[in-house]
Tab-separated table of C-alpha atoms and ligand atoms in Angstrom:
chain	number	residue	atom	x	y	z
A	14	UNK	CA	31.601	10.782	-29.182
A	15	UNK	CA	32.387	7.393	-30.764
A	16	UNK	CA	29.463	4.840	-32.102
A	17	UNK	CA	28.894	2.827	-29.353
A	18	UNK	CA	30.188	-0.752	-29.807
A	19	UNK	CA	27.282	-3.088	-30.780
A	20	UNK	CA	24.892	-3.927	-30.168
A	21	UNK	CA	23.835	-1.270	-28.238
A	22	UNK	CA	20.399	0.487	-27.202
A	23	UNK	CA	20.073	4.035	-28.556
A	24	UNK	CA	17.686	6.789	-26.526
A	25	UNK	CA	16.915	9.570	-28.080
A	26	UNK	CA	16.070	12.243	-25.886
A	27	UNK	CA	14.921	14.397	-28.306
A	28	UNK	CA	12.115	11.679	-29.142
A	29	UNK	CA	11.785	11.242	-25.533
A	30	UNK	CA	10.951	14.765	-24.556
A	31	UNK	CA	8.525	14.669	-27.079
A	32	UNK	CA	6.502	11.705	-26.151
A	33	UNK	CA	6.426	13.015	-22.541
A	34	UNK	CA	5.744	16.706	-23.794
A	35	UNK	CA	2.621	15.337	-26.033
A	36	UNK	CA	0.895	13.162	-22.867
A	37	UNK	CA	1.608	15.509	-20.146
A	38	UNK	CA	-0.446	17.960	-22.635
A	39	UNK	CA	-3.391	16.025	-23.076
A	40	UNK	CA	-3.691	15.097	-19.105
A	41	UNK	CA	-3.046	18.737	-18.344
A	42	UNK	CA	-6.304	19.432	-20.740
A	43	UNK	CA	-8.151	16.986	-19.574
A	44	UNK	CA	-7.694	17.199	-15.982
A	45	UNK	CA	-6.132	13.967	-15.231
A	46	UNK	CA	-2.691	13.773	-13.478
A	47	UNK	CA	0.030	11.630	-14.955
A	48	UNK	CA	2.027	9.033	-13.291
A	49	UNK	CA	4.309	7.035	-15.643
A	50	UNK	CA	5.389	3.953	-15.098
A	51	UNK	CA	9.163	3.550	-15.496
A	52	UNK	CA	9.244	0.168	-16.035
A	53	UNK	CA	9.694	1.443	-19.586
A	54	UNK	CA	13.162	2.908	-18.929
A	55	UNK	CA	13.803	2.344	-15.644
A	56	UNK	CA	16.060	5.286	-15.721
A	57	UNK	CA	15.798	8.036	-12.872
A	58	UNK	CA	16.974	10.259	-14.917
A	59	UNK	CA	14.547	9.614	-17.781
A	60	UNK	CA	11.776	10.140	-14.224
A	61	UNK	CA	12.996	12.875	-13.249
A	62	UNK	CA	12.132	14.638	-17.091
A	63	UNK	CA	8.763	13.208	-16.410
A	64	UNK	CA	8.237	14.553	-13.174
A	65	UNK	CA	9.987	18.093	-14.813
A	66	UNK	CA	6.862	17.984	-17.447
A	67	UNK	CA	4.428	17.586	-14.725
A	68	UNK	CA	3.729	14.219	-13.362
A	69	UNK	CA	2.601	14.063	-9.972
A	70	UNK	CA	5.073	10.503	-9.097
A	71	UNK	CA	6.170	7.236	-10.815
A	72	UNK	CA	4.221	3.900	-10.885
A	73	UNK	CA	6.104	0.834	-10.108
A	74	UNK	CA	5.886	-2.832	-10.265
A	75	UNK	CA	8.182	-3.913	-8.231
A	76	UNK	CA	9.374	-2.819	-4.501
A	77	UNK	CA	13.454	-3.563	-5.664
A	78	UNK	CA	12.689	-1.200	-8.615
A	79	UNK	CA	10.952	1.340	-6.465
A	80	UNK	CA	14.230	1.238	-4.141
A	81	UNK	CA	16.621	1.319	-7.180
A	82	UNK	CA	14.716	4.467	-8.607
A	83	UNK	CA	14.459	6.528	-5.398
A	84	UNK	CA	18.403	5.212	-4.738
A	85	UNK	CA	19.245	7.227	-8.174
A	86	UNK	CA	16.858	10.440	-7.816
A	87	UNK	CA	15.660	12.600	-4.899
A	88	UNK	CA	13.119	13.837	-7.110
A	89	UNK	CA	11.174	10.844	-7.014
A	90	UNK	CA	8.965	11.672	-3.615
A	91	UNK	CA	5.837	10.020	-4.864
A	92	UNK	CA	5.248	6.349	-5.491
A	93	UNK	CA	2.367	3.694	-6.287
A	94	UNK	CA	3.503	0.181	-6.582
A	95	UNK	CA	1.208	-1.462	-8.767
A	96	UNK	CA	1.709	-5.412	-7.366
A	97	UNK	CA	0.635	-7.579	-4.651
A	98	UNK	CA	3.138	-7.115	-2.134
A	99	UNK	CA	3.846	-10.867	-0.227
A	100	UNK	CA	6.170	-12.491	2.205
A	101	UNK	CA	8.268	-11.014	5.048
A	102	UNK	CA	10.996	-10.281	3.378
A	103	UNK	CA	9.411	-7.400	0.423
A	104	UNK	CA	7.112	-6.059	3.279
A	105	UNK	CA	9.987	-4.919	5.549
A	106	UNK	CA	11.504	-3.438	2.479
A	107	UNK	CA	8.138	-1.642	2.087
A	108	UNK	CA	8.023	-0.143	5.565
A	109	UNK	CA	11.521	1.261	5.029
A	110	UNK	CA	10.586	2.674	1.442
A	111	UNK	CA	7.506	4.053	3.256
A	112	UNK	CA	9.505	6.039	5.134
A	113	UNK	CA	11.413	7.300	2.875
A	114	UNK	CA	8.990	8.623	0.118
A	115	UNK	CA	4.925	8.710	-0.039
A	116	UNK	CA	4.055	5.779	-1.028
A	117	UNK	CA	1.209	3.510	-2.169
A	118	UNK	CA	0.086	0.203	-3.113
A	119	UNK	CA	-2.263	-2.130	-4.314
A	120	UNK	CA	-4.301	-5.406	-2.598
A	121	UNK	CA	-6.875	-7.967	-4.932
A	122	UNK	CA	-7.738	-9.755	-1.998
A	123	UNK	CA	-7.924	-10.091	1.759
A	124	UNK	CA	-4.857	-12.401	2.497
A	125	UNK	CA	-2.554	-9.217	0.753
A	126	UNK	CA	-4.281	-6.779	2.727
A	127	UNK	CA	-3.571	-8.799	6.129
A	128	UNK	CA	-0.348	-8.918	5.724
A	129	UNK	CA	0.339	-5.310	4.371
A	130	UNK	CA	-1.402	-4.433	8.136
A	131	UNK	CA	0.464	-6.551	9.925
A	132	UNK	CA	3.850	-4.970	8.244
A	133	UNK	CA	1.890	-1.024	9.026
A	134	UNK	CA	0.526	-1.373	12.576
A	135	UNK	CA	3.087	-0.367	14.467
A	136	UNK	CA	4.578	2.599	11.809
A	137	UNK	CA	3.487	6.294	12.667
A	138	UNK	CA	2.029	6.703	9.552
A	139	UNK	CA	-0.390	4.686	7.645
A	140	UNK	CA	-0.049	3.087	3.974
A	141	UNK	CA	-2.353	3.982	1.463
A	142	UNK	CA	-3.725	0.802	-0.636
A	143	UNK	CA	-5.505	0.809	-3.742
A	144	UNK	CA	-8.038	-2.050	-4.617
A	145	UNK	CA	-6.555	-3.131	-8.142
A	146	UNK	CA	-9.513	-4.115	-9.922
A	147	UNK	CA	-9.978	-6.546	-13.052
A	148	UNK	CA	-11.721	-4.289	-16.304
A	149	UNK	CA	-10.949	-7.337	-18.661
A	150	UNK	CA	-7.239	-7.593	-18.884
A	151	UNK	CA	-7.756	-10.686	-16.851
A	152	UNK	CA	-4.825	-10.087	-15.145
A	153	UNK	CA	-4.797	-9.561	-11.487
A	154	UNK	CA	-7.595	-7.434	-9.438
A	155	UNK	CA	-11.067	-8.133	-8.036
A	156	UNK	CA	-13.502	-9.296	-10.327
A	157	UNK	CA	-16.672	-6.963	-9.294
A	158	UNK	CA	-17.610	-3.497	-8.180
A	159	UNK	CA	-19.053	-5.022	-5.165
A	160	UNK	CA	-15.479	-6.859	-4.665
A	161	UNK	CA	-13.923	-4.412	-4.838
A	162	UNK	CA	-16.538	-1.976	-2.308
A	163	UNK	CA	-16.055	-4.904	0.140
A	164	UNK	CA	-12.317	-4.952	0.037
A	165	UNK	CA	-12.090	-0.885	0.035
A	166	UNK	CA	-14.063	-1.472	3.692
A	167	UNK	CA	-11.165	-3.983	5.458
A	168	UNK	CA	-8.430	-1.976	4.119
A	169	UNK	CA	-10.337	1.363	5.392
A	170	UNK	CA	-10.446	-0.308	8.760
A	171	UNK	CA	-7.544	-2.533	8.703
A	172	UNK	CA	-4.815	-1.053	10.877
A	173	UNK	CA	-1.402	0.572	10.172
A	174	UNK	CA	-3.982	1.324	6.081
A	175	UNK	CA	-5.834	4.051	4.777
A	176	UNK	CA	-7.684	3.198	1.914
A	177	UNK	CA	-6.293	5.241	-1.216
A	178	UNK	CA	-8.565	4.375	-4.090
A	179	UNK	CA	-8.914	2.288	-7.441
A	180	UNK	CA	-6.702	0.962	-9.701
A	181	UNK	CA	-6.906	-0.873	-12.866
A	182	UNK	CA	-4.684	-1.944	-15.821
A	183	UNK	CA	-7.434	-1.989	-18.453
A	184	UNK	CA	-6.734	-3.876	-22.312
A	185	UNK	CA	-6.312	-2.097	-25.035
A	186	UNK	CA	-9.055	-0.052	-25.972
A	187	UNK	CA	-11.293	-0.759	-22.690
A	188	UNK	CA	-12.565	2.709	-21.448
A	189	UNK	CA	-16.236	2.285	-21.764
A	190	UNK	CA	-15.308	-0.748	-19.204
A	191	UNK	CA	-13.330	1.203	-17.171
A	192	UNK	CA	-15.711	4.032	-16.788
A	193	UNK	CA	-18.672	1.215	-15.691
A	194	UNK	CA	-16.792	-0.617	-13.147
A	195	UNK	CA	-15.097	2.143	-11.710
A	196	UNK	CA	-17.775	4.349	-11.667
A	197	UNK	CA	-20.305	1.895	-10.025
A	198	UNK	CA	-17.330	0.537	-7.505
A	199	UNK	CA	-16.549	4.440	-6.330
A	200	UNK	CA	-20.419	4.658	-5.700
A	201	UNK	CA	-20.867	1.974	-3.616
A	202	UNK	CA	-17.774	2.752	-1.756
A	203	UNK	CA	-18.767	6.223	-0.789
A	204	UNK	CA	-22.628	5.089	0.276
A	205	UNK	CA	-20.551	3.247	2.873
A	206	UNK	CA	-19.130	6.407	3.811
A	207	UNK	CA	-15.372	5.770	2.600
A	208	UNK	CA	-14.203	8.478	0.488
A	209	UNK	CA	-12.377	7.223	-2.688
A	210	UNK	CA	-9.398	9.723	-3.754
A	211	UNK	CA	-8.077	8.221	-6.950
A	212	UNK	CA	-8.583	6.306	-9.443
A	213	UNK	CA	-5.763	5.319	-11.252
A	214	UNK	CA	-6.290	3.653	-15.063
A	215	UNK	CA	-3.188	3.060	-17.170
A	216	UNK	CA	-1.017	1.991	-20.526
A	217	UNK	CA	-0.150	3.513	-23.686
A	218	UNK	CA	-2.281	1.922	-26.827
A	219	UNK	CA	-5.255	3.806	-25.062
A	220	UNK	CA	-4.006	6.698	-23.329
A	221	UNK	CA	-5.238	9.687	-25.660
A	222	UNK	CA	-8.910	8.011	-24.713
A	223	UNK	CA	-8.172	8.018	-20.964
A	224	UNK	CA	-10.838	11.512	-20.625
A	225	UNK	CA	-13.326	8.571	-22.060
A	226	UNK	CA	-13.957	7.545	-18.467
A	227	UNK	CA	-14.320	10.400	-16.678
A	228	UNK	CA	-13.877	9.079	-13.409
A	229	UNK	CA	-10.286	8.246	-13.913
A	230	UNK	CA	-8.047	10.905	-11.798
A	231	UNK	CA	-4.767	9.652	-12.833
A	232	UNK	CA	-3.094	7.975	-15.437
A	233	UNK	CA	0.075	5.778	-15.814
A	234	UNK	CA	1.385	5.095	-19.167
A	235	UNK	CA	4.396	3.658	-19.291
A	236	UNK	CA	5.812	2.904	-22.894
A	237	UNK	CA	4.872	5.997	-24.367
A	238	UNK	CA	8.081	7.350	-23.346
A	239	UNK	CA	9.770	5.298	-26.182
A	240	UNK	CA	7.415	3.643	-27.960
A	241	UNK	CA	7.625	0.542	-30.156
A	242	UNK	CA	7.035	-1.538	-33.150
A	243	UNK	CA	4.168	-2.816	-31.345
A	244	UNK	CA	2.507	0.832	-31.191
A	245	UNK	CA	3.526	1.632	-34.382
A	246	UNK	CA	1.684	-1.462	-35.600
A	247	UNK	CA	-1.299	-0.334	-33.418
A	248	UNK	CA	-1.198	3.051	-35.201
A	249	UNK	CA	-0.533	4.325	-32.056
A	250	UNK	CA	2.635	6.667	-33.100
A	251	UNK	CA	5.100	6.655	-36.059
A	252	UNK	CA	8.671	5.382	-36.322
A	253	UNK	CA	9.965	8.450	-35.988
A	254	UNK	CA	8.142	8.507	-32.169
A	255	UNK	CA	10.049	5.573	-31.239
A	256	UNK	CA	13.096	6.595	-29.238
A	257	UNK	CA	14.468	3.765	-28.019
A	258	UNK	CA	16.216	1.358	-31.219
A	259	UNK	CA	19.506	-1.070	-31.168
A	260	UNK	CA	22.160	-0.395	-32.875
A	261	UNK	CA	23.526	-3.226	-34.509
A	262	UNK	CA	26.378	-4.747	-37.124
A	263	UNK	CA	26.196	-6.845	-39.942
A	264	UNK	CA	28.025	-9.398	-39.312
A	265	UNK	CA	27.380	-11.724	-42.151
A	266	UNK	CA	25.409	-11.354	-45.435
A	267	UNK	CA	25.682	-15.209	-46.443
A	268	UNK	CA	23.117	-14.746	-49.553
A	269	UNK	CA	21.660	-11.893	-52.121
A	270	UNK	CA	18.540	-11.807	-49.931
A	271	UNK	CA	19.654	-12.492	-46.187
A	272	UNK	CA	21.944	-10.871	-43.438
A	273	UNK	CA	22.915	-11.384	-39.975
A	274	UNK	CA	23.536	-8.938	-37.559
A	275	UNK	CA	24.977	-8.983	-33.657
A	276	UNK	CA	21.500	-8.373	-32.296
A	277	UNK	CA	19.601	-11.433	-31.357
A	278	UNK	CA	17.142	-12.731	-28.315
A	279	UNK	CA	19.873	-11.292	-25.925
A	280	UNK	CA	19.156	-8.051	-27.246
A	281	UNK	CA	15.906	-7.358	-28.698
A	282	UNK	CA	14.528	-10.377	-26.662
A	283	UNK	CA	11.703	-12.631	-28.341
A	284	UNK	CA	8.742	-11.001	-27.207
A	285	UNK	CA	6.569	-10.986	-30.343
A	286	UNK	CA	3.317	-9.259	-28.597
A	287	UNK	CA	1.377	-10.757	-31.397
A	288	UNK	CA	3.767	-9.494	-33.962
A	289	UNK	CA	5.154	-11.355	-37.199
A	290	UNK	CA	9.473	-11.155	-36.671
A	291	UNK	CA	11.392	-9.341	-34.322
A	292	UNK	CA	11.355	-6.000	-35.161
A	293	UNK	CA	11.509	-2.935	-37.962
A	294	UNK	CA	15.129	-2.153	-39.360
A	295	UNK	CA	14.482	1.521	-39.854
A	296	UNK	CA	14.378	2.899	-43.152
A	297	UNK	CA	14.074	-0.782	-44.545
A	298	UNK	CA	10.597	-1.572	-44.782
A	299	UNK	CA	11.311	-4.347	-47.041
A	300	UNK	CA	12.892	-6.630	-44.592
A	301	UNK	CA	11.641	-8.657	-41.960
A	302	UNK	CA	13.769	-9.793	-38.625
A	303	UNK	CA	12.373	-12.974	-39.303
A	304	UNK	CA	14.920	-15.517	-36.723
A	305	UNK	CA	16.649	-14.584	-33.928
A	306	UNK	CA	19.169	-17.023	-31.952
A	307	UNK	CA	20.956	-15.849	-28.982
A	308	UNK	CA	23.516	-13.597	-30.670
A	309	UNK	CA	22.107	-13.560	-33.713
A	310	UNK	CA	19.260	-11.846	-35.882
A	311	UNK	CA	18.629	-12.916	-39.572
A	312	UNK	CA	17.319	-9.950	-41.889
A	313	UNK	CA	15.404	-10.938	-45.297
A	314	UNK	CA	14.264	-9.749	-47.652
A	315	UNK	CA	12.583	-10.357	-51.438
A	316	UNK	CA	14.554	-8.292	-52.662
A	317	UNK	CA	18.673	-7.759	-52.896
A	318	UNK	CA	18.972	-7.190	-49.247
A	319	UNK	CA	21.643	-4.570	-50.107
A	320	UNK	CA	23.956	-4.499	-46.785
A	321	UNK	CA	27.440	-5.024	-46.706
A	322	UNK	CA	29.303	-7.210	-43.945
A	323	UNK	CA	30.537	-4.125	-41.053
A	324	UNK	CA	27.695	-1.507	-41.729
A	325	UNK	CA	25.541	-0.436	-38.672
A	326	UNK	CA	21.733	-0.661	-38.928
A	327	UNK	CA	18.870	0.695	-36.331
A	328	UNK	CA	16.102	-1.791	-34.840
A	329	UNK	CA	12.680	-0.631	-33.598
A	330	UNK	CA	12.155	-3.442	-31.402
A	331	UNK	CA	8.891	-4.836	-30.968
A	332	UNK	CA	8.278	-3.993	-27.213
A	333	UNK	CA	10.746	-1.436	-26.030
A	334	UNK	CA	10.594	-2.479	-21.905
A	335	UNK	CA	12.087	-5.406	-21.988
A	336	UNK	CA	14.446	-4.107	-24.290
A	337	UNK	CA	15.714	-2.206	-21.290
A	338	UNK	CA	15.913	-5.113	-18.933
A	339	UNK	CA	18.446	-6.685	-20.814
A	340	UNK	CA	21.231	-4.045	-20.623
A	341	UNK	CA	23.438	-2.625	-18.118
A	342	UNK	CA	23.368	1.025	-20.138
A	343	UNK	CA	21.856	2.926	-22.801
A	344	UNK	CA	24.124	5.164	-24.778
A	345	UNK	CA	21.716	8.567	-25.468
A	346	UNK	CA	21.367	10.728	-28.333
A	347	UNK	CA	20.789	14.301	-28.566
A	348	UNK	CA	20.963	16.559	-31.967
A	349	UNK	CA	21.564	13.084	-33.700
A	350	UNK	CA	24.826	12.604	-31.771
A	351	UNK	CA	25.494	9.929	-28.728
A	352	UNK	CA	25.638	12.307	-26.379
A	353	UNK	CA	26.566	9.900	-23.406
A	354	UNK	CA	25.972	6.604	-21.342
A	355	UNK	CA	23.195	6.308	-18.659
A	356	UNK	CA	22.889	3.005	-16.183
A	357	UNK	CA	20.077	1.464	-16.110
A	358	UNK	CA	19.439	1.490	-12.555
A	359	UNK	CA	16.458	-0.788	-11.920
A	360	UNK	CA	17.496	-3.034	-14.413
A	361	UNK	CA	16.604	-6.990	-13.471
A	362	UNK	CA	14.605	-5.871	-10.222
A	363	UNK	CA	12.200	-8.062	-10.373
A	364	UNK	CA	11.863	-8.961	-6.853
B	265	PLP	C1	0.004	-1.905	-13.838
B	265	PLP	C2	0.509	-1.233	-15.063
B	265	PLP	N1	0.250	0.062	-15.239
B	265	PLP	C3	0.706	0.735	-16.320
B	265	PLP	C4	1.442	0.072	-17.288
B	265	PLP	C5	1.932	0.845	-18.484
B	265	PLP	O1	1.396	0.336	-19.653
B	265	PLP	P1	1.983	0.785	-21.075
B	265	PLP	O2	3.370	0.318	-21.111
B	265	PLP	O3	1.100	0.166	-22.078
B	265	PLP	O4	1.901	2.258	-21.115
B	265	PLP	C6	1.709	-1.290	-17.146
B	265	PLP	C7	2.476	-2.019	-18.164
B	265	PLP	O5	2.740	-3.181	-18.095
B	265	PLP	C8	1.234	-1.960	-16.001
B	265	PLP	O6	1.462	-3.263	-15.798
């Protein structure tokens, strides 16, 4: 198959079925079931191999992207939204995606939970809601164990809910957190007599510490599927982990120590997740992605920079999920060779 026209976002699968392969392992010895999130690739097809390896469903963040993903796979039976579901509109699309698959979600505070009943009352079967709780991402989620006990209670008797457990979305390296607030929140919610079947802790930097906090059931990593420059920098994987790179053309080499290529914010976006430049040109250690404009990303260097005007280079972005969201398909690799095009079906559902 031709070189895709660039820029263009390589997967390789080979990569991929490693990084799923090497997680699915350590849950599987450590008793902890895996639920990815696919907001990395947002590819059923990419789920499915997950579920293949032994995940138990897929995490997502949004209710268009849950619809998109169960639209493109009928393996996909099993779902947790991790969001605060709001407004008419999303919670009638939740009652028919309820229907369709099992399916969970998760409440911070009373006013979600209210209207997530009124949406359930009337449905045969009840929705299971986690109580998202706050372990120092300062993100969403409630604030204490005793929040969180006190929510478990209204959702446990709120009709048209079941209560389904915990959830969190911890930092980086926050387990010994994780393990405290869960641990004391699950307490208090069973001396009220409410059983507490999951708890659900998530994302990649710390996933090979996840059996840290024992009380975690299961786990949701999402960008450990691909990986990134940001993970590499975290010395969370190597470049040759990272499976997801743009392809891209010099376009320009205006001086001894600078080139341009096609791929700029429209491609590897400008997320810098605390990062100096844009991302790693593999097998170029010496230059930095130092400016991007729209369509265009200038490579220096201090040294020659060595590239001739119409030769293709690779980019490890810096964070591979919003990589994603910016294309309409992914051209995969297998055995070195692009191997084919996949859509990226839940691309820009954001609603
Ligand atoms: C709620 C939630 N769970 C899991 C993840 C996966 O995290 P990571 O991509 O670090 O694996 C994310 C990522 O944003 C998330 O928001």
């Amino acid at each position: 198959m031709a070189d895709p026209t660039t820029p263009a976002v390589l997967i390789d699968l080979d990569v991929v079925r490693r990084n799923i392969r090497r997680f699915q392992d350590y849950a599987d010895a450590h008793g902890l079931r895996v639920r990815p999130h696919i907001k990395t690739h947002k590819l059923p097809a990419i789920a499915r191999m997950q579920l293949a390896a032994g995940a138990i469903g897929v995490t997502c963040q949004k209710v268009s992207e849950a619809e998109a993903m169960i639209e493109g796979s009928p393996d996909i039976r099993d779902v947790l939204i991790t969001y605060n579901i709001i407004g008419a509109e999303k919670l009638a699309h939740l009652v028919g995606l309820a229907r369709r698959v099992a399916l969970s979600v998760v409440a911070d505070s009373e006013t979600v939970v209210e209207g997530l009943s009124g949406a359930f009352a009337g449905e045969p079967a009840p929705l299971r809601v986690l109580v998202e709780c706050n372990t120092g991402a300062d993100r969403c989620g409630v604030a204490t164990p005793e929040a969180a006990a006190v929510l478990a209670r209204q959702i446990a008797a709120a009709p048209g809910l079941a209560f389904g457990g915990l959830m969190t979305y911890p930092p980086a390296g926050g387990v010994e957190k994780v393990q405290e607030f869960m641990a004391r929140a699950k307490a208090l919610i069973e001396e009220a007599g409410v059983p507490v079947p999951v708890v659900s802790s998530g994302g990649t930097p710390s996933m090979t510490s996840a059996a840290r906090a024992p009380v975690t059931t299961e786990y949701r990593p999402g960008t450990y599927v691909y990986n990134d420059r940001s993970l590499v920098a975290r010395g969370v994987c190597g470049w040759e982990d990272c499976a997801l790179t743009v392809l891209a053309t010099v376009v320009s080499v205006p001086a001894a120590n600078r080139a341009i290529i096609d791929a700029g914010s429209k491609a590897l976006t400008s997320d810098l997740l605390g990062l100096t430049g844009y991302g790693h040109v593999l097998g170029r250690p010496d230059i930095a992605i130092d400016q991007l404009s729209e369509e265009h990303g200038r490579l220096v260097s201090e040294r020659p920079i060595g590239l001739t005007v119409g030769e293709t280079v690779r980019v490890v972005p810096n964070h591979a999920c919003v990589v994603t969201n910016m294309v309409d398909e992914v051209h995969v690799v297998e055995g070195g060779e692009v191997a084919g095009t996949w859509r990226v079906a839940a691309r820009g559902c954001i609603t």
